[in-house]
XYZ file of C-alpha atoms in Angstrom:
603
model
C 86.008 73.303 94.510
C 84.844 75.806 92.365
C 83.783 74.788 88.567
C 86.544 77.465 87.108
C 89.949 78.103 88.204
C 92.032 80.688 87.163
C 95.466 80.196 87.964
C 98.570 82.865 88.235
C 100.836 81.599 90.436
C 102.848 80.105 87.770
C 102.003 79.673 84.101
C 98.108 81.584 83.421
C 95.758 79.079 82.847
C 92.099 78.672 83.484
C 90.914 75.318 83.981
C 87.018 73.782 84.000
C 85.339 70.606 84.645
C 85.746 70.260 80.511
C 89.862 71.108 80.849
C 92.098 73.765 79.847
C 90.819 76.760 78.045
C 93.094 77.842 75.213
C 93.099 81.564 76.102
C 94.176 82.643 72.725
C 97.029 84.966 71.739
C 99.737 86.534 73.721
C 97.812 90.133 73.585
C 94.621 88.092 75.091
C 96.998 86.427 77.703
C 98.481 89.791 78.686
C 95.209 91.050 79.040
C 93.617 88.820 81.206
C 96.617 88.456 83.307
C 96.193 92.172 84.252
C 92.651 91.580 85.181
C 93.264 88.783 87.181
C 95.787 90.261 89.437
C 93.342 93.358 89.662
C 90.101 91.107 90.761
C 86.842 93.060 91.218
C 88.625 96.424 89.815
C 87.942 98.388 86.839
C 91.401 98.842 85.137
C 91.745 101.961 83.060
C 92.146 101.136 79.400
C 95.247 103.577 79.227
C 96.963 100.847 81.520
C 95.319 97.987 79.339
C 96.770 99.610 76.628
C 100.139 100.353 78.172
C 100.631 96.584 79.358
C 99.714 95.080 75.931
C 101.645 97.631 73.541
C 103.932 99.537 75.636
C 104.550 102.968 74.742
C 103.875 102.926 71.399
C 100.429 101.802 70.601
C 98.878 101.590 67.359
C 96.298 104.214 66.560
C 93.688 100.944 66.498
C 94.400 99.994 69.910
C 91.302 100.912 71.678
C 89.076 98.875 68.951
C 92.044 95.898 68.835
C 91.537 96.109 73.217
C 87.509 95.952 72.918
C 88.498 92.567 70.380
C 90.815 90.884 72.558
C 88.095 91.577 75.622
C 85.160 89.769 73.293
C 87.149 87.079 72.510
C 88.209 86.423 76.328
C 84.474 86.884 76.470
C 83.436 83.994 74.121
C 86.081 81.427 75.722
C 85.113 81.949 79.657
C 81.999 80.563 80.849
C 79.696 83.176 82.167
C 79.802 86.692 82.094
C 83.388 86.984 83.412
C 84.412 90.274 81.776
C 82.417 93.068 82.242
C 83.382 96.796 80.069
C 83.069 99.852 81.514
C 83.447 103.500 80.369
C 86.777 103.928 81.514
C 87.866 100.144 80.960
C 87.606 96.142 81.924
C 86.935 94.183 84.926
C 87.087 90.652 85.533
C 84.582 89.434 87.983
C 85.606 86.035 90.379
C 83.520 84.147 92.813
C 85.000 82.862 96.167
C 87.727 80.512 95.392
C 88.059 80.759 91.864
C 91.563 82.368 91.673
C 94.730 80.945 92.950
C 96.055 84.078 94.389
C 92.585 84.635 96.715
C 93.370 80.961 98.306
C 96.680 81.717 98.468
C 96.505 85.006 100.192
C 93.561 83.529 102.765
C 96.111 80.376 103.862
C 99.030 82.839 104.197
C 97.403 85.104 106.453
C 95.710 82.255 108.576
C 99.239 80.840 108.921
C 101.063 84.153 109.389
C 98.613 84.798 112.509
C 99.704 81.338 113.522
C 102.866 82.193 113.590
C 102.709 85.531 115.671
C 100.882 84.011 118.360
C 103.778 81.327 118.643
C 101.256 78.210 117.130
C 104.433 77.005 114.993
C 102.818 73.705 114.034
C 99.604 75.711 112.912
C 101.690 78.062 110.884
C 103.553 75.108 109.047
C 100.242 73.821 108.062
C 98.483 76.905 106.983
C 101.702 78.210 105.088
C 102.504 74.881 103.582
C 98.668 74.926 102.163
C 99.171 78.238 100.687
C 102.450 77.431 99.049
C 101.136 74.253 97.629
C 98.778 76.431 95.768
C 101.888 77.586 93.695
C 103.241 76.157 90.734
C 106.262 78.383 90.124
C 106.703 82.465 89.735
C 103.874 84.645 89.641
C 102.691 84.358 85.799
C 106.326 82.997 84.713
C 105.086 82.560 80.883
C 104.577 86.223 80.891
C 107.976 87.911 82.701
C 109.091 89.563 79.746
C 106.120 91.694 80.054
C 108.190 94.988 81.410
C 104.677 96.613 81.579
C 103.301 93.636 83.599
C 106.369 93.509 85.678
C 105.183 96.106 88.087
C 101.866 94.030 88.941
C 103.744 90.972 89.299
C 106.260 92.419 91.675
C 104.192 92.644 95.056
C 102.483 89.652 94.093
C 105.894 87.312 93.897
C 107.444 89.110 96.707
C 104.349 88.073 98.995
C 104.939 84.537 97.596
C 108.741 84.565 98.613
C 108.142 85.993 102.107
C 105.525 83.303 102.647
C 107.788 80.709 101.715
C 110.624 82.439 104.294
C 107.817 82.488 106.872
C 107.283 78.685 105.858
C 110.775 77.756 106.226
C 110.790 79.749 109.581
C 108.141 77.887 111.128
C 109.803 74.886 110.200
C 112.724 75.624 112.044
C 110.765 77.106 115.092
C 109.423 73.343 115.414
C 113.055 71.938 115.292
C 112.976 70.776 112.000
C 116.871 72.131 111.256
C 118.170 69.029 109.210
C 114.631 68.719 107.319
C 115.477 72.611 106.081
C 118.626 72.583 105.063
C 117.692 71.050 101.831
C 115.281 73.419 100.757
C 117.337 76.368 101.947
C 120.633 76.008 100.046
C 117.756 75.950 97.084
C 116.172 78.956 97.967
C 119.486 80.804 98.562
C 120.388 79.640 95.159
C 117.607 80.650 93.552
C 117.424 84.381 95.669
C 120.869 85.146 96.906
C 120.174 89.127 97.641
C 117.825 88.057 100.414
C 119.477 87.947 103.707
C 116.700 86.194 105.800
C 117.135 82.800 103.984
C 120.538 82.760 104.381
C 120.032 83.487 108.286
C 117.751 80.655 108.416
C 120.271 78.239 106.521
C 123.227 78.855 109.111
C 121.081 78.831 111.951
C 119.631 75.196 110.805
C 123.279 74.173 109.909
C 124.312 75.466 113.314
C 121.758 73.447 115.067
C 122.460 70.314 113.013
C 125.708 70.096 114.424
C 127.626 71.545 111.540
C 129.066 74.832 112.855
C 131.657 75.254 109.769
C 129.145 74.503 107.579
C 127.144 77.367 109.000
C 130.231 79.893 108.834
C 131.084 78.883 105.310
C 127.483 79.874 104.479
C 128.028 83.238 105.928
C 131.251 83.890 104.022
C 129.445 82.472 100.908
C 126.296 85.403 101.660
C 129.365 88.306 102.262
C 130.906 87.346 98.950
C 127.465 87.406 97.101
C 126.367 90.893 98.153
C 129.689 92.268 97.806
C 130.209 91.270 94.327
C 126.214 91.786 93.396
C 125.811 94.839 95.321
C 128.869 96.526 96.841
C 127.134 95.988 100.517
C 128.237 94.215 103.633
C 125.624 91.683 105.411
C 123.204 93.706 107.422
C 124.275 93.967 111.271
C 121.351 91.121 112.347
C 123.464 88.647 110.485
C 126.879 89.939 111.293
C 125.840 89.310 115.024
C 124.531 85.834 114.161
C 128.227 85.344 112.651
C 129.924 86.546 115.822
C 127.367 84.567 117.828
C 128.332 81.563 116.279
C 132.035 82.084 116.517
C 131.368 82.805 120.224
C 129.869 79.496 120.796
C 126.794 81.723 122.157
C 125.053 78.738 123.923
C 121.720 80.914 123.350
C 121.686 79.944 119.856
C 120.446 76.453 120.999
C 117.345 78.044 122.495
C 116.835 81.495 121.188
C 114.398 81.865 118.188
C 116.151 80.485 114.903
C 115.660 83.474 113.066
C 118.021 86.107 114.184
C 117.280 88.325 111.059
C 114.231 90.409 111.506
C 113.659 90.665 108.104
C 110.261 92.682 106.668
C 107.660 91.159 107.811
C 109.086 88.702 110.706
C 106.455 88.011 113.501
C 106.592 90.836 116.316
C 107.276 89.363 119.706
C 104.316 88.517 121.753
C 102.595 91.868 122.647
C 98.978 92.843 123.766
C 97.003 93.115 120.573
C 95.730 96.759 119.746
C 91.945 97.412 120.086
C 92.223 100.944 119.700
C 88.345 101.376 118.154
C 86.500 103.763 119.992
C 83.163 103.189 120.970
C 80.280 102.718 118.087
C 77.645 105.046 117.401
C 74.437 103.330 119.301
C 72.389 105.296 117.282
C 73.706 104.921 113.476
C 71.072 104.251 111.050
C 70.052 105.631 107.340
C 73.277 103.796 105.961
C 72.444 100.217 105.809
C 73.404 99.956 101.805
C 77.196 101.810 102.278
C 77.488 99.552 105.717
C 77.136 96.349 103.937
C 79.380 97.257 100.642
C 82.185 98.606 102.992
C 81.946 95.617 105.027
C 81.659 93.315 102.056
C 84.536 95.261 100.556
C 86.933 94.272 103.787
C 85.970 90.727 104.220
C 85.500 89.481 101.249
C 87.783 87.637 98.639
C 91.714 87.980 99.979
C 93.869 89.420 97.698
C 97.740 90.513 97.605
C 97.620 93.982 98.408
C 95.934 96.121 101.030
C 92.118 96.737 100.853
C 91.536 100.643 101.149
C 88.357 102.703 101.292
C 87.972 106.853 101.433
C 84.202 107.606 102.893
C 84.133 110.965 102.113
C 81.300 113.956 102.173
C 80.916 117.407 104.067
C 81.115 117.746 108.252
C 78.233 116.516 110.189
C 77.233 113.957 107.220
C 78.349 110.501 109.257
C 81.300 109.300 107.945
C 82.912 108.481 111.067
C 79.594 106.635 112.457
C 79.664 104.820 109.310
C 83.325 103.740 109.406
C 83.213 102.793 113.112
C 79.966 100.906 112.605
C 82.032 99.080 109.947
C 85.035 98.829 111.743
C 83.425 96.685 114.401
C 81.424 94.699 112.281
C 84.604 93.516 110.486
C 87.293 93.972 113.417
C 87.270 89.935 114.413
C 88.287 89.178 111.067
C 91.686 90.862 111.679
C 93.415 89.172 114.336
C 96.393 91.410 114.122
C 94.495 94.207 115.784
C 92.459 97.576 115.166
C 94.211 100.910 115.200
C 92.394 104.098 115.022
C 94.021 107.666 114.494
C 91.703 110.795 114.680
C 94.154 112.947 112.475
C 91.902 116.299 113.562
C 93.383 115.659 116.803
C 96.481 114.351 116.546
C 97.767 116.249 113.557
C 99.541 115.485 110.244
C 99.345 112.250 109.255
C 103.313 112.196 108.867
C 103.405 112.425 112.673
C 101.354 109.090 112.848
C 104.178 106.541 112.208
C 105.914 106.236 115.374
C 102.735 106.284 117.261
C 101.147 103.563 115.659
C 104.855 101.627 115.346
C 104.604 101.625 119.206
C 101.319 100.286 119.395
C 102.324 97.499 117.284
C 104.737 96.836 120.130
C 107.866 98.016 118.427
C 110.113 99.001 120.989
C 110.604 102.894 121.370
C 114.720 102.581 120.681
C 113.900 100.615 117.338
C 111.615 103.434 115.955
C 113.729 105.677 113.307
C 113.506 109.262 113.861
C 113.101 110.934 110.373
C 109.286 110.564 109.473
C 110.198 108.862 105.844
C 112.237 106.344 107.990
C 109.686 105.567 110.122
C 106.812 105.199 107.645
C 108.655 102.673 106.050
C 109.148 100.561 109.118
C 105.354 100.853 109.657
C 104.407 99.485 106.101
C 106.797 96.691 106.686
C 104.887 95.557 109.987
C 101.688 96.218 108.151
C 102.428 93.979 105.122
C 102.758 90.999 107.120
C 99.523 91.244 109.301
C 96.146 91.197 109.084
C 95.427 94.711 111.257
C 92.697 97.032 110.152
C 93.638 100.674 110.465
C 90.816 103.392 110.764
C 92.481 107.219 109.816
C 89.439 109.388 110.503
C 89.646 113.119 109.311
C 92.516 112.948 106.542
C 93.359 115.747 104.781
C 96.835 114.990 103.236
C 96.653 112.266 100.366
C 100.327 112.305 100.232
C 100.999 111.506 103.567
C 98.587 108.638 103.969
C 100.019 106.926 100.525
C 103.192 106.648 102.543
C 101.853 104.856 105.582
C 100.164 102.260 103.455
C 102.054 98.807 102.537
C 102.000 97.783 98.866
C 101.393 94.263 99.672
C 99.635 92.260 102.533
C 96.343 91.498 103.899
C 95.815 94.874 106.431
C 92.808 97.260 105.712
C 92.746 100.732 105.742
C 89.268 102.356 106.071
C 89.611 106.603 105.632
C 87.137 109.238 106.485
C 87.813 112.851 104.895
C 85.745 115.620 103.762
C 86.818 115.214 100.297
C 88.159 112.550 98.031
C 91.724 111.464 98.399
C 94.361 110.744 95.578
C 94.800 106.973 96.635
C 95.153 104.498 93.570
C 93.373 101.714 94.026
C 91.105 102.867 96.886
C 87.147 102.411 96.837
C 85.576 106.164 97.456
C 82.187 106.179 99.281
C 80.645 109.645 98.684
C 77.695 110.370 101.489
C 74.948 112.658 101.025
C 72.072 113.871 102.835
C 69.606 111.322 104.276
C 65.996 110.789 103.154
C 63.316 111.869 105.417
C 62.592 108.442 106.120
C 66.116 107.753 107.776
C 66.300 111.195 108.995
C 63.194 110.021 111.234
C 65.009 106.505 112.074
C 67.670 108.138 113.406
C 65.187 110.828 115.639
C 63.424 107.851 116.862
C 66.717 106.134 117.725
C 67.850 108.931 120.319
C 64.639 110.825 121.536
C 63.149 107.485 122.069
C 60.668 105.907 119.398
C 57.471 105.921 121.005
C 57.678 109.716 121.257
C 58.625 109.867 117.443
C 55.548 107.548 116.796
C 53.587 109.727 119.368
C 53.954 112.524 117.574
C 54.663 111.821 113.395
C 53.738 115.387 112.240
C 55.944 117.231 114.941
C 58.892 114.712 114.155
C 58.479 115.165 110.489
C 58.768 118.834 111.376
C 62.131 118.324 112.933
C 63.661 116.426 110.267
C 62.913 118.678 107.414
C 64.728 121.525 109.989
C 67.770 118.881 110.069
C 68.081 118.823 106.258
C 69.481 115.345 106.521
C 72.613 115.805 108.177
C 73.010 113.468 110.727
C 74.780 115.624 113.072
C 71.644 117.717 113.527
C 69.448 114.861 113.714
C 71.593 113.182 116.364
C 71.494 116.629 118.326
C 68.024 117.066 118.002
C 67.238 113.906 119.222
C 69.635 114.351 122.097
C 68.065 117.687 123.269
C 64.346 115.407 123.054
C 65.876 112.614 125.382
C 67.124 114.967 127.894
C 63.803 116.781 127.952
C 61.591 113.662 128.702
C 58.606 116.232 129.889
C 58.641 118.430 126.503
C 56.667 117.538 123.278
C 58.083 117.484 119.619
C 56.341 120.342 118.949
C 58.365 122.703 121.164
C 61.512 121.623 119.719
C 59.720 121.933 116.194
C 59.425 125.600 116.947
C 62.317 126.538 118.169
C 63.935 124.952 114.883
C 61.676 126.756 112.602
C 63.439 130.367 112.547
C 65.791 130.015 110.203
C 68.026 133.167 111.905
C 68.273 131.319 115.236
C 68.351 127.407 113.927
C 72.139 126.919 114.131
C 71.833 128.496 117.791
C 69.361 125.857 118.769
C 71.221 122.969 117.417
C 73.702 122.622 120.289
C 73.598 120.433 123.379
C 76.743 119.316 125.818
C 79.080 121.524 124.404
C 78.508 120.163 120.998
C 76.852 122.188 118.186
C 76.716 122.211 114.118
C 77.986 125.874 114.721
C 81.120 124.179 115.807
C 81.442 121.530 112.956
C 80.660 124.038 110.466
C 83.200 126.600 112.003
C 85.921 123.922 112.113
C 85.056 122.953 108.649
C 85.595 126.934 107.580
C 89.071 126.985 109.441
C 91.389 125.752 106.214
C 90.066 129.082 104.274
C 89.715 131.665 107.269
C 91.682 133.951 108.520
C 93.739 134.814 105.326
C 94.530 131.461 104.286
C 92.102 131.278 101.132
C 90.821 134.900 101.091
C 88.673 134.560 97.549
C 87.470 130.967 98.682
C 86.226 132.466 101.966
C 84.744 135.424 100.164
C 83.068 133.074 97.774
C 81.179 131.021 100.828
C 80.353 134.020 102.184
C 78.982 134.906 99.083
C 76.860 131.851 98.137
C 75.159 132.767 101.859
C 73.633 135.920 100.522
C 69.886 136.791 99.310
C 69.686 135.686 95.836
C 72.555 133.746 95.178
C 71.577 130.078 96.543
C 72.045 129.225 93.128
C 75.390 130.776 91.653
C 77.280 130.435 87.940
C 80.430 130.696 88.050
C 80.416 134.282 85.425
C 78.039 136.010 88.585
C 80.307 134.807 91.291
C 83.405 136.191 89.249
C 81.345 139.689 88.378
C 80.318 140.087 92.212
C 84.138 138.926 93.530
C 85.308 141.020 90.833
C 87.873 138.363 89.761
C 88.127 136.265 86.054
C 86.326 133.414 85.946
C 89.041 131.391 86.250
C 89.841 132.155 89.426
C 86.076 132.556 90.564
C 85.767 129.062 89.388
C 88.602 127.722 90.864
C 87.309 129.089 94.550
C 83.842 127.994 94.097
C 85.728 124.412 93.451
C 87.914 124.724 96.783
C 84.594 125.247 98.938
C 83.364 121.841 97.029
C 86.449 120.022 97.904
C 86.242 120.889 101.493
C 82.750 119.943 101.904
C 81.347 123.470 102.181
C 79.800 123.335 98.859
C 78.315 121.794 96.434
C 77.451 121.438 92.782
C 74.281 122.065 91.371
C 72.055 121.152 88.001
C 74.233 123.160 84.857
C 77.357 123.655 86.188
C 76.026 126.130 89.286
C 77.233 125.969 93.020
C 75.267 126.218 96.107
C 75.566 125.451 99.835
C 73.540 122.525 101.813
C 70.507 124.611 103.785
C 71.892 124.596 107.148
C 75.469 125.377 105.740
C 73.762 128.346 103.756
C 72.644 129.425 107.310
C 76.142 129.752 108.645
C 77.457 131.572 105.908
C 74.797 134.099 106.108
C 76.115 134.511 109.567
C 79.529 135.092 108.648
C 78.074 137.304 105.569
C 76.511 139.449 107.693
C 79.261 140.015 110.398
C 81.353 141.966 107.408
C 80.700 145.593 107.803
C 78.692 146.778 104.416
C 81.243 149.403 103.273
C 84.210 146.479 102.938
C 85.213 145.108 99.575
C 83.288 141.924 97.796
C 86.870 139.858 98.784
C 86.268 140.765 102.179
C 82.966 139.457 102.188
């Protein structure tokens, strides 16, 4: 056991070998609580202030917050609370937070339940619940600002308790679970799943009258509290009991398919495409992403967005990481290429089918399908890879609020996904470029002619897609020296034409990146892109671009920023804009295709 234990499953407490630590005032306890509910993440100052003071903070709120953080540093052993420019973060090690232990055991229990190993499920889920000393942060439940962070963790705790009772029923412990089920429905009368469990336990224990009475009680509670009738599933169970259905003695004891019930047995999806065998140059990024996905368990999904311009190696990195950690997700690995399969709003039905949901049970409307998908993912350890994302809102609809699934996303620009880790990819160093070229073309050939290899790498400007195309050309021309390709790539005016092989080319990649603003979709941004490819505009300020385009500086800035967001351009020093070298060649080709007599906005 760790020498320090942070507890949020019950009252907020911190224990060490020397005893329980006095955490100080209510404000300090609330500050520690919100940090513990977001371990390993920087909690913004504005959120901390709202948690401590609500909607009317004092003028000294920031200074007071700093004081509370310093006082907590004084009572917690080690350097635990780290200040950032934007907020504060608590640093925890494996096993120090009871919520991590709970989530780890709960994940193992649910995986066992899904594969039908009910004995293991009872054991693991029981171990998870043993970490709970009560409701989540029950001593801080009167803090409305903290309620939003507590709610998903408390929902997870309750659903795990339901899973544990479900597993015990499946083991035949009908009489043994009647008492805890009666206690559960008394404390949480609006949750239908335990009502169904209690009905089934009583019926299979030889008390059908008691089971029918429970249904009557449930119906009255739902009508009085919500004005609703019981769900169709619960009503179906009631009718089966009235009919003395013999199947009730042998079928699964939880007829109500509540959110998170284990799905029927199906082929666990393993949809990851083959990893890039020549992956290289991103060792640090790969290690960090893998660490995020397999790091300490928590009660909400782990989400990472890898973004950067086209051809920079986003998909290769994400697939490499997904293959490394895939075995840690027993619920399967799902993969969607959004550039091929269409908008993210069309994805939920496909993923539900692959998770074993019958087509007849998949809602027609996108919103309802997404809701069902979130329910399925929230109780499964699934790795979801979404390649080529563009729509933040549609993605948010796919990601559940709780559970142990993980989501890896690639995009050409950052996305608005709360809590997601963003990894920005840039051009590779010459050393890493040589490594990729050697992996594709053959290390012995590269080592034999380092000068020509270095020349090829320079012409590829650190773009992994260009390096792999160059390496593939060499691998398929085994008798040609490296200097042959170096000479072919030297002239800038024809370099893009030479960087293509087997139906794939850098020009095609760049054309796909240009499509969102091409053909009249965003004429000003398209003109700005062509402008940056003209001689003399390699590094361009906003005011100069505005003058050349004939628009006001604000419009020019918006157009240039759009190029950056799409991965077509990048910011330079002192608030300037520029195109990456190979992208500039593509832009110059587009600009050259526009007749000289046309206006600036047609560039």
